[in-house]
mmCIF file of C-alpha atoms and ligand atoms in Angstrom:
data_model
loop_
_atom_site.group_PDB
_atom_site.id
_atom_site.type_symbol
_atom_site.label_atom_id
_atom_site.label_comp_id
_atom_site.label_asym_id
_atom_site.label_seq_id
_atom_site.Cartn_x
_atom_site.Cartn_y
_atom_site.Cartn_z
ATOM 1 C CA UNK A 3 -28.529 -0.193 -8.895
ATOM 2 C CA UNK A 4 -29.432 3.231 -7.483
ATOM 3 C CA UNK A 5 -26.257 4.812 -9.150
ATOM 4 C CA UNK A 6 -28.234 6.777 -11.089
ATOM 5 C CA UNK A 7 -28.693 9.751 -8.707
ATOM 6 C CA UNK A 8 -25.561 9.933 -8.413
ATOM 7 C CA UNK A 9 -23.674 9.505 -11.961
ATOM 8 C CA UNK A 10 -22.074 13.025 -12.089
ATOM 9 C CA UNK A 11 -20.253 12.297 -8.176
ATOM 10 C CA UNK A 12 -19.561 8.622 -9.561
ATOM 11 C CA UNK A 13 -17.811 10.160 -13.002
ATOM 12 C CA UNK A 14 -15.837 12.491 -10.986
ATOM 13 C CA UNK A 15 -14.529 9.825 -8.600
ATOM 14 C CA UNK A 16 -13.542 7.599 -11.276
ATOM 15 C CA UNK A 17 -11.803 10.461 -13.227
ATOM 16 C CA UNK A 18 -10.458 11.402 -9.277
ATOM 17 C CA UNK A 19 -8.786 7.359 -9.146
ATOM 18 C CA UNK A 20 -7.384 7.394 -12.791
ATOM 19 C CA UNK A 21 -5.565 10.567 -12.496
ATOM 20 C CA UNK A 22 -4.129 9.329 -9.393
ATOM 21 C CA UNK A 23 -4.218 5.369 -10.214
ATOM 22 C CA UNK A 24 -1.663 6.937 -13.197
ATOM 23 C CA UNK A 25 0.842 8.990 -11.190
ATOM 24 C CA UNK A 26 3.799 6.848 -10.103
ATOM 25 C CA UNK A 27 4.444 9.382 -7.421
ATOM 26 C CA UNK A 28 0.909 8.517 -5.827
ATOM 27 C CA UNK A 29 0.135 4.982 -6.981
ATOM 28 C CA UNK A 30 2.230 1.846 -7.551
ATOM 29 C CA UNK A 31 1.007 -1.982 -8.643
ATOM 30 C CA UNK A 32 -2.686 -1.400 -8.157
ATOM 31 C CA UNK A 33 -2.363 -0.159 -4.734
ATOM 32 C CA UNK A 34 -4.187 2.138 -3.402
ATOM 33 C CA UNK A 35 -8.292 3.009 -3.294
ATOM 34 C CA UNK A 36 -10.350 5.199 -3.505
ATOM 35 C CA UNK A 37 -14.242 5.844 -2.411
ATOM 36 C CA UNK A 38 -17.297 8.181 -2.765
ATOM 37 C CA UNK A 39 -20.178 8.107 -0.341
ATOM 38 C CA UNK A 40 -23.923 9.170 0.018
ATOM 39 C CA UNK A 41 -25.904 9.085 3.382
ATOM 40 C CA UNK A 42 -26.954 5.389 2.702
ATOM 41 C CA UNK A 43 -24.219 3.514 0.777
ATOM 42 C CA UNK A 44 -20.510 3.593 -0.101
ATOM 43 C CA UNK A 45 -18.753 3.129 -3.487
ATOM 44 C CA UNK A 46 -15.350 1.710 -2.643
ATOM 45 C CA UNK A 47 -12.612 0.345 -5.278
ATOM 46 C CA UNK A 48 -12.647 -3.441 -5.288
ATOM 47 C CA UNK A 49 -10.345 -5.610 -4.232
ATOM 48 C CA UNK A 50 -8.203 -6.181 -6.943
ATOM 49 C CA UNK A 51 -9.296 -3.738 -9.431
ATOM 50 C CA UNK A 52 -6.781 -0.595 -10.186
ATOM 51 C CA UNK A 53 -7.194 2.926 -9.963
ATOM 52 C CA UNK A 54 -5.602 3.720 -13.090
ATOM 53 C CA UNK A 55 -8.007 2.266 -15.135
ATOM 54 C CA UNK A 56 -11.357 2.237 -12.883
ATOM 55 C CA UNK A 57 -14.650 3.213 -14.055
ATOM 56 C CA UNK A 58 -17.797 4.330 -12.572
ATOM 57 C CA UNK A 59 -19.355 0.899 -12.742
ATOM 58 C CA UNK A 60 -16.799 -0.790 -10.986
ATOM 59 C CA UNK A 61 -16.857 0.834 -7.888
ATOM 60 C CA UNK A 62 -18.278 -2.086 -5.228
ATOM 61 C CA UNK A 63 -21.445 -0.674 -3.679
ATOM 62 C CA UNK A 64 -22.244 -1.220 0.418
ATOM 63 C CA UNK A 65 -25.158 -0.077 2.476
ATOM 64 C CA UNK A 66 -23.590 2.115 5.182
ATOM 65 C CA UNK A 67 -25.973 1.458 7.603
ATOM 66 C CA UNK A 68 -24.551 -2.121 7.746
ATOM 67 C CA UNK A 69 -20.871 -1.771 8.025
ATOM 68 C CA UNK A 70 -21.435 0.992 10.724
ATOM 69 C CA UNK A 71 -23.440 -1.812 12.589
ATOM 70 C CA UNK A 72 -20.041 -3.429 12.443
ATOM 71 C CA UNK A 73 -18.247 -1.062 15.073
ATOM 72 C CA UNK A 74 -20.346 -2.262 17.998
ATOM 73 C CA UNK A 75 -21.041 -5.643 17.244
ATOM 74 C CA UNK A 76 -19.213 -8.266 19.492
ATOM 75 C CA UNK A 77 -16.489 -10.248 17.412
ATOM 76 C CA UNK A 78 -14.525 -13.932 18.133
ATOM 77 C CA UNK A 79 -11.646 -12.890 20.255
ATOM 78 C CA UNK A 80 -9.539 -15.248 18.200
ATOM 79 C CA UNK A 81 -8.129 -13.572 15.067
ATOM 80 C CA UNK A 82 -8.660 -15.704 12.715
ATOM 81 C CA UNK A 83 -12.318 -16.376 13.568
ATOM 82 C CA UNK A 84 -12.795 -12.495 14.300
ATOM 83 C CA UNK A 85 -11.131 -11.777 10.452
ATOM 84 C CA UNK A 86 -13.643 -14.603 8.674
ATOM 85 C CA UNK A 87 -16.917 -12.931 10.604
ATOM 86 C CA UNK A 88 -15.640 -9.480 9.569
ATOM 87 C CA UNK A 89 -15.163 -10.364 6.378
ATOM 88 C CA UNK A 90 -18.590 -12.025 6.045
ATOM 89 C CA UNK A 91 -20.589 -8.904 7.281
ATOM 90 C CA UNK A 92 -18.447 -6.591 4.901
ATOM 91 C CA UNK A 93 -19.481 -8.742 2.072
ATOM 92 C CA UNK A 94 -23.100 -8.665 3.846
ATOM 93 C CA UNK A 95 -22.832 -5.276 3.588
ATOM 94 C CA UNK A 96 -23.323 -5.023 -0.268
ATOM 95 C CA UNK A 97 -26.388 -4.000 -1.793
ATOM 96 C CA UNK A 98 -28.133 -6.686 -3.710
ATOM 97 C CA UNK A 99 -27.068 -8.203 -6.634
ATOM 98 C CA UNK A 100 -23.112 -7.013 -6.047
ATOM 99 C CA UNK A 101 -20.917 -9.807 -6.256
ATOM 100 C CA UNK A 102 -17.367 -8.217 -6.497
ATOM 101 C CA UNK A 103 -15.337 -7.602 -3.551
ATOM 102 C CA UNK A 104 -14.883 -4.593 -1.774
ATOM 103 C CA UNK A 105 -11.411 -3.303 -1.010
ATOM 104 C CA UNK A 106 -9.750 -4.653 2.708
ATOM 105 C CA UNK A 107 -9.440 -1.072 3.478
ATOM 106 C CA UNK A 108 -13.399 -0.682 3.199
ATOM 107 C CA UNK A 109 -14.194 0.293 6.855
ATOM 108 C CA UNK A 110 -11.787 3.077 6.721
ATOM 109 C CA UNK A 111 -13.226 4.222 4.116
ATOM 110 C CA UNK A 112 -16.952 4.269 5.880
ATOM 111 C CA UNK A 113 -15.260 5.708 8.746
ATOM 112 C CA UNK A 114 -14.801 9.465 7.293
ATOM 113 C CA UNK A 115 -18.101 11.487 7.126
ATOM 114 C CA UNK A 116 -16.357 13.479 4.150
ATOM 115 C CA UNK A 117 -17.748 12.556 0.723
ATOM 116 C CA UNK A 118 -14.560 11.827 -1.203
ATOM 117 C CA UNK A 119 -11.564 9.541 0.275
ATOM 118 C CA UNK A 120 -7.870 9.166 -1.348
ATOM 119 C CA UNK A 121 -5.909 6.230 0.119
ATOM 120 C CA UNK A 122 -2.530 6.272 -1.095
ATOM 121 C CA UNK A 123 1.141 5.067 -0.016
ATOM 122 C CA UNK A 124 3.219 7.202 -1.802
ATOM 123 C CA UNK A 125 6.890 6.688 -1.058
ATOM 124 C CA UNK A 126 7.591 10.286 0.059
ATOM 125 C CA UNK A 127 4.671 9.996 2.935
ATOM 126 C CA UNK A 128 6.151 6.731 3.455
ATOM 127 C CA UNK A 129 9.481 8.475 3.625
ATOM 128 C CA UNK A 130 7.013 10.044 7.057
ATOM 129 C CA UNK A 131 5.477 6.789 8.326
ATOM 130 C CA UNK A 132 8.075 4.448 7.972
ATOM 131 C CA UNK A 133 10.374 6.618 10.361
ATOM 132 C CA UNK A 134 11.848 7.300 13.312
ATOM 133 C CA UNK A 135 10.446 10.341 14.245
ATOM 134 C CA UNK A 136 7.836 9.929 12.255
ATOM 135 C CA UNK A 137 4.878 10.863 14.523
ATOM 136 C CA UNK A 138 6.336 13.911 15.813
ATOM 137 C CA UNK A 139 7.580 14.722 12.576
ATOM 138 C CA UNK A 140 3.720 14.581 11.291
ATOM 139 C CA UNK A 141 2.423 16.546 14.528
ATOM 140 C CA UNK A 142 5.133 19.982 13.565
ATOM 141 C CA UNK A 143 4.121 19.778 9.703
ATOM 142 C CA UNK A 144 0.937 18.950 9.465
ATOM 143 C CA UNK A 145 -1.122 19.454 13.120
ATOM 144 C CA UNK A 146 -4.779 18.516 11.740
ATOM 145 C CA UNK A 147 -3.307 15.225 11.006
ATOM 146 C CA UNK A 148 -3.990 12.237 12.837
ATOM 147 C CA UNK A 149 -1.258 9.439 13.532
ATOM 148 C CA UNK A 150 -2.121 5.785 13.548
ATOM 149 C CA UNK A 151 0.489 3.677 15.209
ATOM 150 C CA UNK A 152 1.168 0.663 12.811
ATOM 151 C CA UNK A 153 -1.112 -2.405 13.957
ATOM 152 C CA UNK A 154 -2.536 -5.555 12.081
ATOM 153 C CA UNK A 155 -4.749 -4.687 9.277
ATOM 154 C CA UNK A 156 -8.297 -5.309 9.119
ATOM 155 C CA UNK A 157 -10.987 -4.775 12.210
ATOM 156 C CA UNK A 158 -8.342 -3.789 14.776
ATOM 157 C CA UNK A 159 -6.984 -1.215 12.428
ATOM 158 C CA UNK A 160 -10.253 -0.203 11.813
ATOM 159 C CA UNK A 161 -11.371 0.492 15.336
ATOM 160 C CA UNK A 162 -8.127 1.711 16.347
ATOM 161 C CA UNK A 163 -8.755 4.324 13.551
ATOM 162 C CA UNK A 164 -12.290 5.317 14.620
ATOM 163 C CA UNK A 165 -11.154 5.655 18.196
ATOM 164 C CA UNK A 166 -8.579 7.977 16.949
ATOM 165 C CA UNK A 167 -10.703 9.819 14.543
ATOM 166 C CA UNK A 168 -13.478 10.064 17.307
ATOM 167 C CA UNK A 169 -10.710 12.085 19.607
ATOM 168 C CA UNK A 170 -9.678 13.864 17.499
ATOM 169 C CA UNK A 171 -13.364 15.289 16.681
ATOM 170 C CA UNK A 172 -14.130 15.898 20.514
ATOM 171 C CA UNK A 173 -11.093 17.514 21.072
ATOM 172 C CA UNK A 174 -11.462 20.198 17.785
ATOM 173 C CA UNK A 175 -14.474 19.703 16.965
ATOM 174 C CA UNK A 176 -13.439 19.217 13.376
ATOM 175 C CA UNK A 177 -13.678 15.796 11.389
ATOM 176 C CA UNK A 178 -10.119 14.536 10.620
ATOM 177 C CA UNK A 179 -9.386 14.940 7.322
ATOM 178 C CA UNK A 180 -5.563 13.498 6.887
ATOM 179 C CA UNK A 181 -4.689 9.995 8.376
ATOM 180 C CA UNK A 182 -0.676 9.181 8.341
ATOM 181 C CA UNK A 183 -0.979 5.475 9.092
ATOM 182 C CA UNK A 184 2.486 3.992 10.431
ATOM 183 C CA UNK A 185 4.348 1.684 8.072
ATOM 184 C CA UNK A 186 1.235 2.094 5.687
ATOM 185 C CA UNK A 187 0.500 4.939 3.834
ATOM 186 C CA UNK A 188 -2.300 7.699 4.022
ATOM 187 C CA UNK A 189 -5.919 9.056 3.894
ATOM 188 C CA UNK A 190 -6.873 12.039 2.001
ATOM 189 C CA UNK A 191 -10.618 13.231 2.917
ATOM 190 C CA UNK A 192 -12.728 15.806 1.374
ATOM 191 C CA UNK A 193 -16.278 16.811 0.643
ATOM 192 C CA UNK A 194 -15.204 17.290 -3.213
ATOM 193 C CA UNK A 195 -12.512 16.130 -5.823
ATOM 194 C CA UNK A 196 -11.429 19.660 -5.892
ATOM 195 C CA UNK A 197 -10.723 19.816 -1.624
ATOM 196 C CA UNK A 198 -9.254 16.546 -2.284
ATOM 197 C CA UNK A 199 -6.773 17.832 -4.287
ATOM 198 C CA UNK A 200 -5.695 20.614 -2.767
ATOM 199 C CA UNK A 201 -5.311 18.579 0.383
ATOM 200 C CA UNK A 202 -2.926 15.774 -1.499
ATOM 201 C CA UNK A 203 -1.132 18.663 -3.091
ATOM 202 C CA UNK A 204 -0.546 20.656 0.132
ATOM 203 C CA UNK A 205 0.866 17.084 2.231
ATOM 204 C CA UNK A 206 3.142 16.262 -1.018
ATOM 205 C CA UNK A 207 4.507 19.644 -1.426
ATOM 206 C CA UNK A 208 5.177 19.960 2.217
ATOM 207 C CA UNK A 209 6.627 16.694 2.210
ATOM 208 C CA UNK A 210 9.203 17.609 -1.107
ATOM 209 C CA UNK A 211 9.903 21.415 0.519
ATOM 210 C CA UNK A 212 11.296 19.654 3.948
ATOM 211 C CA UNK A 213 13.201 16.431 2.870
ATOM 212 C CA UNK A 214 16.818 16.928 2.561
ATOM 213 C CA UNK A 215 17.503 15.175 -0.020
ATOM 214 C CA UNK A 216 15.467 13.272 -2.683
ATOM 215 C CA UNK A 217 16.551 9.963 -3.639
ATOM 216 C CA UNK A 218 18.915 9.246 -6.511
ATOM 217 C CA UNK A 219 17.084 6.474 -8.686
ATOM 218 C CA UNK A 220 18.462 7.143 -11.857
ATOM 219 C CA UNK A 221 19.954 4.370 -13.736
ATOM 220 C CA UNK A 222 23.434 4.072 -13.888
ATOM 221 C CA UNK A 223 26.207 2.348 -16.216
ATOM 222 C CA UNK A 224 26.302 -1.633 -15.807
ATOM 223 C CA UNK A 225 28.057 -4.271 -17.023
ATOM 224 C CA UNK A 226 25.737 -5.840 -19.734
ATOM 225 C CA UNK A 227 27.288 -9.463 -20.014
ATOM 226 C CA UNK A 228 27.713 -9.835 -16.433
ATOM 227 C CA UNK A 229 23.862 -8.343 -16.068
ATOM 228 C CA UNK A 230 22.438 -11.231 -19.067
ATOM 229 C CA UNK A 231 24.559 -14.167 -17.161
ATOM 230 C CA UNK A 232 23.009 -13.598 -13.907
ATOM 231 C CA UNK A 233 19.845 -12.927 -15.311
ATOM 232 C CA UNK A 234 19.806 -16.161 -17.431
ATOM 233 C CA UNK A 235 20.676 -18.257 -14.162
ATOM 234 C CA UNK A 236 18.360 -16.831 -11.954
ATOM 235 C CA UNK A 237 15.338 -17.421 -14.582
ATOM 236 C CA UNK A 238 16.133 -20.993 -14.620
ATOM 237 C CA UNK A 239 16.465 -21.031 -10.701
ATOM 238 C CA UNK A 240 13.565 -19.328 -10.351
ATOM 239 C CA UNK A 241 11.179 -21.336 -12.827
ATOM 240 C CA UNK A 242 10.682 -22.182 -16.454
ATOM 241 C CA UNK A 243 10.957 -19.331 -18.486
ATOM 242 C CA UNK A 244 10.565 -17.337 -15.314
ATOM 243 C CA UNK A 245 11.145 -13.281 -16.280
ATOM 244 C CA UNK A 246 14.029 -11.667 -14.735
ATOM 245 C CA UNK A 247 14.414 -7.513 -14.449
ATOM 246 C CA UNK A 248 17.081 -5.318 -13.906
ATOM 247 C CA UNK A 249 18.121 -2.294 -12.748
ATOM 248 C CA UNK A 250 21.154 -0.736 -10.346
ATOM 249 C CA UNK A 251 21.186 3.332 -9.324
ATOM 250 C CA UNK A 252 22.838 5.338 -6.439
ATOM 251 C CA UNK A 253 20.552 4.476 -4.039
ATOM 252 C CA UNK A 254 20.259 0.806 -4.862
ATOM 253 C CA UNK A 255 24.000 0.358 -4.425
ATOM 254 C CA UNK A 256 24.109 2.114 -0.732
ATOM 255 C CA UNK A 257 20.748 0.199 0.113
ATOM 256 C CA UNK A 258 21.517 -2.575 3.056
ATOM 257 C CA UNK A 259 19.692 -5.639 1.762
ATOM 258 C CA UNK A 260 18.721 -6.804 5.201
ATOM 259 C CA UNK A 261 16.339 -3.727 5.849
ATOM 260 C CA UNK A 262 13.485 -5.760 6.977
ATOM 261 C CA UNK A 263 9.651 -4.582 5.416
ATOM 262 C CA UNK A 264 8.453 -1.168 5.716
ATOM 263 C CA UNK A 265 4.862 -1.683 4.681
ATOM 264 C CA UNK A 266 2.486 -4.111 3.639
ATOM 265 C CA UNK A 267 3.093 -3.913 -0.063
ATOM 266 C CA UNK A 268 6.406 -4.144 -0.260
ATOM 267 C CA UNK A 269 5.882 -7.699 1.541
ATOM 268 C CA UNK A 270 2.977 -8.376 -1.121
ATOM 269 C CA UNK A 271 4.636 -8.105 -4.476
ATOM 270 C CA UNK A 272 8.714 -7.617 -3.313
ATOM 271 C CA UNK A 273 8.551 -10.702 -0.449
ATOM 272 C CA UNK A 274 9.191 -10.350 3.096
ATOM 273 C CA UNK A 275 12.905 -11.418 2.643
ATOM 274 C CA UNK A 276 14.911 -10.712 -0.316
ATOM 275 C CA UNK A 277 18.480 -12.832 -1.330
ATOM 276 C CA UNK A 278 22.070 -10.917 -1.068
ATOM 277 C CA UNK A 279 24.250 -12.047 -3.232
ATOM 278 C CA UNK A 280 28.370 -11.025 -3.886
ATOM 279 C CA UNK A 281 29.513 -11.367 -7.500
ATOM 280 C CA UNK A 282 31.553 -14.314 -6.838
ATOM 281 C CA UNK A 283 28.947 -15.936 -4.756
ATOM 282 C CA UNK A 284 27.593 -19.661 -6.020
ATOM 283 C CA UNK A 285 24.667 -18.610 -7.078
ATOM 284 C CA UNK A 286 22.583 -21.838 -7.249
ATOM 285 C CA UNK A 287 23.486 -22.305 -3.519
ATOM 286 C CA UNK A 288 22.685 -19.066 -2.168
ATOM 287 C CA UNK A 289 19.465 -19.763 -4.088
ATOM 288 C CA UNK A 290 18.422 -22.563 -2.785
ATOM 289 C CA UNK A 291 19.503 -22.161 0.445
ATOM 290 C CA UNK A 292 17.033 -18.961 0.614
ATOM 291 C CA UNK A 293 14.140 -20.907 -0.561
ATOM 292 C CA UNK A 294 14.631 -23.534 2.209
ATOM 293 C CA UNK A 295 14.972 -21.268 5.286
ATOM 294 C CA UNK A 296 12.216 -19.310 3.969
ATOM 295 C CA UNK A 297 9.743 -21.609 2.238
ATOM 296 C CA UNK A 298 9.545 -19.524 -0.872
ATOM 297 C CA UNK A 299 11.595 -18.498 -3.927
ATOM 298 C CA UNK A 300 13.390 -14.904 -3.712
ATOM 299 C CA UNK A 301 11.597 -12.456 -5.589
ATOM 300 C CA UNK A 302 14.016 -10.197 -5.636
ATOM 301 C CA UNK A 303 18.024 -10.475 -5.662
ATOM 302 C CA UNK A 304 20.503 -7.790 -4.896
ATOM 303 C CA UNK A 305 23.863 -8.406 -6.429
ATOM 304 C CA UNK A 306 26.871 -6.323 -4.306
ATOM 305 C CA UNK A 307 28.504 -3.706 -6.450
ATOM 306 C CA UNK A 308 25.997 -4.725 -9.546
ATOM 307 C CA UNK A 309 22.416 -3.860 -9.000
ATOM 308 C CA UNK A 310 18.866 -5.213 -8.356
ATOM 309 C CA UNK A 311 17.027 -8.043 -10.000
ATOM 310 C CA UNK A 312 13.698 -9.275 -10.001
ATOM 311 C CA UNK A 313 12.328 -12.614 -10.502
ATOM 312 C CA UNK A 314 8.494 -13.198 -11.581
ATOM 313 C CA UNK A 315 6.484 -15.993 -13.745
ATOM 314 C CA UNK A 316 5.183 -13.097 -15.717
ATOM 315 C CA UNK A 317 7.396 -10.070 -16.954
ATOM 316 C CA UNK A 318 4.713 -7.910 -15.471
ATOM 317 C CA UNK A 319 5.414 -9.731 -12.297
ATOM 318 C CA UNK A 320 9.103 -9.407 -12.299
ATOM 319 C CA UNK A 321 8.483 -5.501 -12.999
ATOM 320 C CA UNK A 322 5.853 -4.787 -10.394
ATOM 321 C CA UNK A 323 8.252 -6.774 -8.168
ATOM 322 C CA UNK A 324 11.015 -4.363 -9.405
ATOM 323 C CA UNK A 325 8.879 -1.065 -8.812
ATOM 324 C CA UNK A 326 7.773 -1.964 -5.574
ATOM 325 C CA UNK A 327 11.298 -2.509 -4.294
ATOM 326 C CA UNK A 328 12.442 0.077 -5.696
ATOM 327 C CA UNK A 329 9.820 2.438 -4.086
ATOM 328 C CA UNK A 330 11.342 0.595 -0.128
ATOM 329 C CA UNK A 331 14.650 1.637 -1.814
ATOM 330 C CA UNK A 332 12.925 5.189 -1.828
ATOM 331 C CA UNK A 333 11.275 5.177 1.429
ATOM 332 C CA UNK A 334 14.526 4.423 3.653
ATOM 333 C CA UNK A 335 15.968 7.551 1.443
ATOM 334 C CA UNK A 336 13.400 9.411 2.459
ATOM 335 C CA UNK A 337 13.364 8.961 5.970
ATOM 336 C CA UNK A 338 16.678 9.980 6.825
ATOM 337 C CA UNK A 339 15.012 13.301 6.640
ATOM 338 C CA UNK A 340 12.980 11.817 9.944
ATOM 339 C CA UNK A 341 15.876 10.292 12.069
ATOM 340 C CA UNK A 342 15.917 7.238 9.900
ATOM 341 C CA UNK A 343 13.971 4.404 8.528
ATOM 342 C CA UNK A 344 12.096 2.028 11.178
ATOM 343 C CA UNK A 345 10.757 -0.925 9.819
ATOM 344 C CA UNK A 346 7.202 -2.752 10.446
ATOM 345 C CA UNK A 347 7.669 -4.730 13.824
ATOM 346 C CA UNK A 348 8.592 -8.464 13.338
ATOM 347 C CA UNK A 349 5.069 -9.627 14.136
ATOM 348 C CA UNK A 350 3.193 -7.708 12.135
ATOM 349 C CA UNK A 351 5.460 -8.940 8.805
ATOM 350 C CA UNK A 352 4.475 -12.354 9.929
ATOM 351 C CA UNK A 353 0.501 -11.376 10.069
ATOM 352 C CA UNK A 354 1.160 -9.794 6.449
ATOM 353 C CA UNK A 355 3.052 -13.126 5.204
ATOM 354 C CA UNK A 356 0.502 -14.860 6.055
ATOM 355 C CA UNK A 357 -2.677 -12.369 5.083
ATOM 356 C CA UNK A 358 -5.415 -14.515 2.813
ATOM 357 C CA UNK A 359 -6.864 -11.325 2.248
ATOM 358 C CA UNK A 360 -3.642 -9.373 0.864
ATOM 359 C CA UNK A 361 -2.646 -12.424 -1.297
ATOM 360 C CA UNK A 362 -6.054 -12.618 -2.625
ATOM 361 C CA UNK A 363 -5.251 -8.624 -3.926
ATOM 362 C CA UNK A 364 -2.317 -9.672 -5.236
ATOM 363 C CA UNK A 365 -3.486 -12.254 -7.241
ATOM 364 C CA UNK A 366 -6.000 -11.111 -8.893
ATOM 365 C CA UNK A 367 -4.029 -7.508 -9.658
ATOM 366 C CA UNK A 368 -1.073 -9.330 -11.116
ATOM 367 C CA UNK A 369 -3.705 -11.948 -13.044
ATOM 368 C CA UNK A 370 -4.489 -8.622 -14.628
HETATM 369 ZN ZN1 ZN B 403 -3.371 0.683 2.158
#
């Protein structure tokens, strides 16, 4: 492959995704991507693969030429038929021999002229996109930014994007180089690691200066045997020798259970629905009764008074299940700051519940 010319751009974008892929402020369960491009062809994470631990080899490699054929071409009106096509030219798109595949988000990613591309959810921005008065929020602290109001993933995010982007361009005459994407997360863009960077750093910091308050997530006193009980119950409701985490802080304990998704990754690892439980509450039933009105086991259970748990068939299930509810827990703190949380719309958590494509990333991350 023709990485050779560019080794020293691929090093630095793989040392670019593990320094973020590692920060829990930036990056959580394998989310996130990352991409460098030439004139000709894109390097863009795989699906599946994680940031933290990325390396120059892995990155998926596409002929640009190809995917930006994709804008124009004429797709199936019907969604489903429209998502299989796009996903067969994306994969058409690789450069011979590749066989891994690139990240859903790839598009985006071709979309920015600028050489290096951070895309992130961190809670904090999330805090941002996941609120209220989120959009005008976004236009007072940061006015280069573009807003993209939350839609279904894939092509008509895509387009909706480059439409956005491409106004943006005739009406400054600048590229964009920060997209807030509602109920998502964010693109960083820059021509090198180092304006990368400073860009991430300057959104964050802004972000932590005008909160009012950060959220309280450290653990508090529990009751231990009441903690192990429920735990042991819910591993055998939940499967043989299913795992079962733990955890209870401030904010867990003032969190309203039905706060429906904020973004697609919550709905990916935490579920779509999660199971409220009070102390005295029959357990077994409540259980059960989830898992028929919602045709799948709860991932996560919130006890009243007592805390969080989280169910998984691995332990590193269970904990990514943990983390990434915890980081929703995070979000609605944040975005009190921005006239309060505001969920994804009920139709687009159906699309996510029942994305191949998202599934297919969470698979093969938690397989890892
Ligand atoms: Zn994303």
């Amino acid at each position: 492959m023709a990485n050779v010319n560019y080794e020293v751009q691929l090093k630095a974008l793989a040392a670019m995704s593990n320094r973020y892929g590692a920060d829990s402020e930036y990056v959580l369960a394998g989310g996130g991507n990352t991409s460098f491009k030439s004139t000709d062809r894109l390097w863009v994470k795989g699906s599946g693969t994680a940031l933290a631990t990325i390396k120059p080899e892995d990155f998926v490699v596409l002929e640009r030429a190809l995917l930006d054929k994709m804008w124009t071409k004429a797709y199936p009106e019907s969604e489903a038929e429209r998502e299989s096509a796009v996903l067969a030219d994306m994969m058409a798109a690789r450069v011979e021999g590749e066989t891994r595949r690139p990240s859903v988000e790839t598009l985006l990613h071709n979309l920015f002229p600028q050489q290096f591309i951070l895309h992130v959810h961190p809670a904090i921005v999330n805090g941002l996109t996941c609120s209220a008065e989120g959009e005008a929020a976004m236009a007072r602290l940061f006015p280069e930014a573009v807003w993209v109001p939350a839609c279904k993933p894939g092509y008509i995010l895509a387009i909706d994007c480059k439409q956005r982007m491409d106004v943006y361009k005739a009406e400054t005459g600048k590229d964009c180089t920060l997209l807030f994407l509602e109920n998502h997360g964010i693109f960083f863009a820059g021509d090198s690691v180092e304006e990368l960077d400073v860009l991430a750093a300057q959104v964050m910091n802004t972000l932590k200066s005008t909160v009012k308050r950060h959220p309280m997530i450290d653990e508090i006193e529990y009751d231990r045997e009441k903690v192990v009980k429920i735990a042991a119950e819910l591993s055998v409701l939940y499967g043989n020798g299913a795992a079962v985490k733990f955890t209870v802080n401030p904010e867990i304990l003032a969190y309203d259970p039905a706060t429906k998704s904020l973004s697609p990754d919550h709905i990916v690892y935490a579920k779509a629905k999660q199971l409220a439980l009070t102390e005295e509450a029959n357990i077994k039933g409540a259980f059960d009764a989830f898992e028929v009105e919602n045709g799948y086991k709860p991932k996560i259970v919130f006890v009243k008074d007592m805390g969080m748990f989280a169910c998984g068939m691995t332990a590193k299930e269970a904990e990514t299940a943990l983390v990434v509810m915890q980081d929703a827990i995070k979000v609605v703190a944040y975005a009190e700051s921005f006239g309060g949380v505001s969920p994804m719309p009920e139709f687009l958590i159906d699309f996510i519940v029942n994305w191949e494509v998202e599934s297919y990333r969470s698979k093969v991350s938690l397989s890892k």
